[in-house]
Amino acid sequence: MSNLTPAELNALVSLLDDTDSEVRNHVRDRIISLGTEIIPFLEEKWETSFNPEIQKEIEELVHDLQFSLLKKRLLDWKESEDRDLLTGLWIINTYQYPDLEYEKLNAEMHQIYFEVWTAFKNDLAPYDQIRTINNVLFNTLRFTANTKNFHSPANSMLSSVLDSKRGNPLSLCAIYLLVGKKLGLPIYGVNLPNLFVLTYKTKDLTFYINAFNKGLIFSKQDIFNYLEHLKLEPKEEYFEPCAYLQILLRTLRNLGNSFEKLGEMEKVEEVKEMIAILSD
């Protein structure tokens, strides 16, 4: 963890409530420099401390260390070749749940895929394939739109959506997309204004899926009508598949909006940092 002895580490932590702000800042910087491996030690010190000032400092230090790790993972994801969607969503998920293991999220998604796969037949026509997925996700597993708490940050946390079975358009589409990809289907995300949907797209066939409305199938003309209703000019991006990077950016924008509505401005600023990493 570091070349410091337990006694030296204890002495460092004990200085977190020093009256001299320069000392406190130096101590904070020294602890931060030790990296995320120091977190278990800090958590143990938090549990055994009876000093609320030191506890508060430790909480902030742990958060800063965890957030630094998240940002590094996000940059690594952006620079990776495949930009795996589940990995990206897991990284964002660790903002609220830093102890969440990727393996747990992956296992839960695999179980959902397995439920769909057992009901699935490869020789079905495309529309019937989608109806099969819809039936499992929205009837058997009972995933549904979280209309009651539409702006909750939980809607952008995949683990929370898997637990509650309630999500926003983007998180429900992400689950649907991950299952569809594992089945080998040509399903992609589509970035519409105010709504995220999916498209089933091959050389000969294109239609759209609204996961927020139990997998409702609709057409390109319906998108034209939707845009006309919003008084927006049609753009190619409103009809075509988007990259996983765009899905993560939209997830983060949703998360930032949620925190803004809750008045949690420090979190809004941190979300902006994450967006900047993916936007640069």
Coordinates of C-alpha atoms in Angstrom, one line a residue, residues 22-177:
E22 CA -1.8 24.3 5.5
V23 CA -1.0 21.2 7.6
R24 CA -4.5 19.7 6.8
N25 CA -4.0 20.3 3.0
H26 CA -0.5 18.8 3.1
V27 CA -1.9 15.7 5.0
R28 CA -4.8 15.4 2.5
D29 CA -2.4 15.5 -0.5
R30 CA -0.1 13.0 1.1
I31 CA -2.9 10.6 1.7
I32 CA -4.3 11.1 -1.8
S33 CA -0.9 10.3 -3.2
L34 CA -1.0 6.9 -1.6
G35 CA -3.8 5.9 -4.1
T36 CA -6.9 3.8 -3.7
E37 CA -5.1 1.0 -1.8
I38 CA -5.3 3.3 1.3
I39 CA -9.2 3.2 1.2
P40 CA -9.7 0.1 3.5
F41 CA -7.4 1.6 6.1
L42 CA -9.3 4.9 5.9
E43 CA -12.6 3.2 6.3
E44 CA -11.3 1.3 9.3
K45 CA -10.1 4.6 10.8
W46 CA -13.6 6.1 10.2
E47 CA -15.3 3.3 12.1
T48 CA -13.0 3.6 15.1
S49 CA -12.9 7.4 15.2
F50 CA -15.1 9.3 17.6
N51 CA -14.1 12.7 16.1
P52 CA -16.8 13.9 13.6
E53 CA -14.3 16.3 12.0
I54 CA -11.9 13.5 11.2
Q55 CA -14.8 11.3 10.0
K56 CA -15.9 14.0 7.6
E57 CA -12.4 14.5 6.3
I58 CA -12.0 10.7 5.8
E59 CA -15.4 10.6 3.9
E60 CA -14.2 13.3 1.6
L61 CA -10.8 11.6 1.1
V62 CA -12.4 8.3 0.3
H63 CA -14.8 9.9 -2.2
D64 CA -11.9 11.8 -3.9
L65 CA -9.8 8.6 -4.2
Q66 CA -12.8 6.6 -5.6
F67 CA -13.7 9.4 -8.0
S68 CA -10.1 9.6 -9.3
L69 CA -10.2 5.8 -10.0
L70 CA -13.6 6.2 -11.8
K71 CA -12.1 9.0 -14.0
K72 CA -9.1 6.8 -14.9
R73 CA -11.4 3.9 -15.8
L74 CA -13.5 6.2 -17.9
L75 CA -10.5 7.4 -19.8
D76 CA -9.2 3.8 -20.3
W77 CA -12.7 2.9 -21.6
K78 CA -12.7 5.8 -24.0
E79 CA -9.3 4.8 -25.3
S80 CA -10.1 1.0 -25.5
E81 CA -10.8 -0.5 -28.9
D82 CA -14.2 -2.1 -28.3
R83 CA -15.7 0.5 -25.8
D84 CA -17.8 -2.3 -24.3
L85 CA -21.2 -0.9 -23.3
L86 CA -21.7 -2.9 -20.1
T87 CA -18.2 -1.9 -18.9
G88 CA -19.0 1.7 -19.6
L89 CA -22.3 1.6 -17.7
W90 CA -20.6 -0.2 -14.8
I91 CA -18.0 2.6 -14.5
I92 CA -20.7 5.2 -14.3
N93 CA -22.6 3.0 -11.8
T94 CA -19.6 3.1 -9.5
Y95 CA -20.1 6.8 -9.0
Q96 CA -23.0 6.1 -6.7
Y97 CA -22.0 2.5 -5.8
P98 CA -18.1 2.5 -5.7
D99 CA -18.0 -1.1 -4.3
L100 CA -20.1 -2.6 -7.1
E101 CA -18.1 -5.3 -8.9
Y102 CA -18.4 -5.6 -12.7
E103 CA -18.8 -9.4 -12.3
K104 CA -22.0 -8.9 -10.3
L105 CA -23.5 -6.6 -12.9
N106 CA -22.4 -9.0 -15.7
A107 CA -23.9 -12.0 -13.9
E108 CA -27.3 -10.2 -13.5
M109 CA -27.3 -9.2 -17.2
H110 CA -26.4 -12.8 -18.2
Q111 CA -29.4 -14.1 -16.2
I112 CA -31.7 -11.7 -18.1
Y113 CA -30.2 -12.8 -21.4
F114 CA -30.6 -16.5 -20.4
E115 CA -34.4 -15.9 -19.6
V116 CA -34.8 -14.4 -23.1
W117 CA -32.6 -17.0 -24.8
T118 CA -34.7 -19.9 -23.5
A119 CA -37.8 -18.4 -25.1
F120 CA -36.1 -17.4 -28.3
K121 CA -36.0 -19.1 -31.6
N122 CA -33.5 -18.0 -34.2
D123 CA -35.7 -18.9 -37.2
L124 CA -38.4 -16.4 -36.1
A125 CA -39.1 -13.4 -38.4
P126 CA -37.6 -10.1 -37.1
Y127 CA -40.9 -8.7 -35.7
D128 CA -41.5 -12.0 -33.9
Q129 CA -38.0 -12.0 -32.5
I130 CA -38.7 -8.5 -31.0
R131 CA -42.1 -9.6 -29.7
T132 CA -40.4 -12.5 -27.9
I133 CA -37.9 -10.2 -26.2
N134 CA -40.7 -7.8 -25.3
N135 CA -42.7 -10.6 -23.7
V136 CA -39.8 -11.8 -21.5
L137 CA -38.5 -8.3 -20.5
F138 CA -41.9 -6.6 -20.0
N139 CA -44.3 -9.4 -19.1
T140 CA -42.2 -12.1 -17.5
L141 CA -39.5 -10.1 -15.8
R142 CA -41.8 -7.0 -15.5
F143 CA -39.4 -4.2 -16.4
T144 CA -41.3 -1.0 -16.7
A145 CA -41.0 2.8 -17.2
N146 CA -40.2 4.7 -14.0
T147 CA -42.8 7.4 -14.7
K148 CA -43.3 8.1 -11.0
N149 CA -39.6 9.1 -10.3
F150 CA -38.5 9.9 -13.9
H151 CA -35.8 12.3 -12.8
S152 CA -34.2 10.1 -10.1
P153 CA -30.5 9.5 -10.3
A154 CA -31.3 5.8 -9.8
N155 CA -32.6 5.7 -13.4
S156 CA -29.1 6.2 -14.7
M157 CA -27.6 3.5 -12.4
L158 CA -27.9 0.1 -14.2
S159 CA -27.7 -1.8 -10.9
S160 CA -30.6 0.1 -9.5
V161 CA -32.7 -0.4 -12.6
L162 CA -32.0 -4.2 -12.4
D163 CA -33.0 -4.2 -8.8
S164 CA -36.2 -2.1 -9.1
K165 CA -37.1 -3.2 -12.7
R166 CA -37.9 0.5 -13.3
G167 CA -35.9 2.8 -15.5
N168 CA -35.9 5.7 -17.9
P169 CA -35.9 5.4 -21.7
L170 CA -32.1 5.1 -21.9
S171 CA -31.5 2.6 -19.2
L172 CA -34.4 0.3 -20.4
C173 CA -33.0 0.5 -23.9
A174 CA -29.5 -0.3 -22.6
I175 CA -30.7 -3.5 -21.1
Y176 CA -32.7 -4.4 -24.2
L177 CA -29.6 -3.6 -26.4

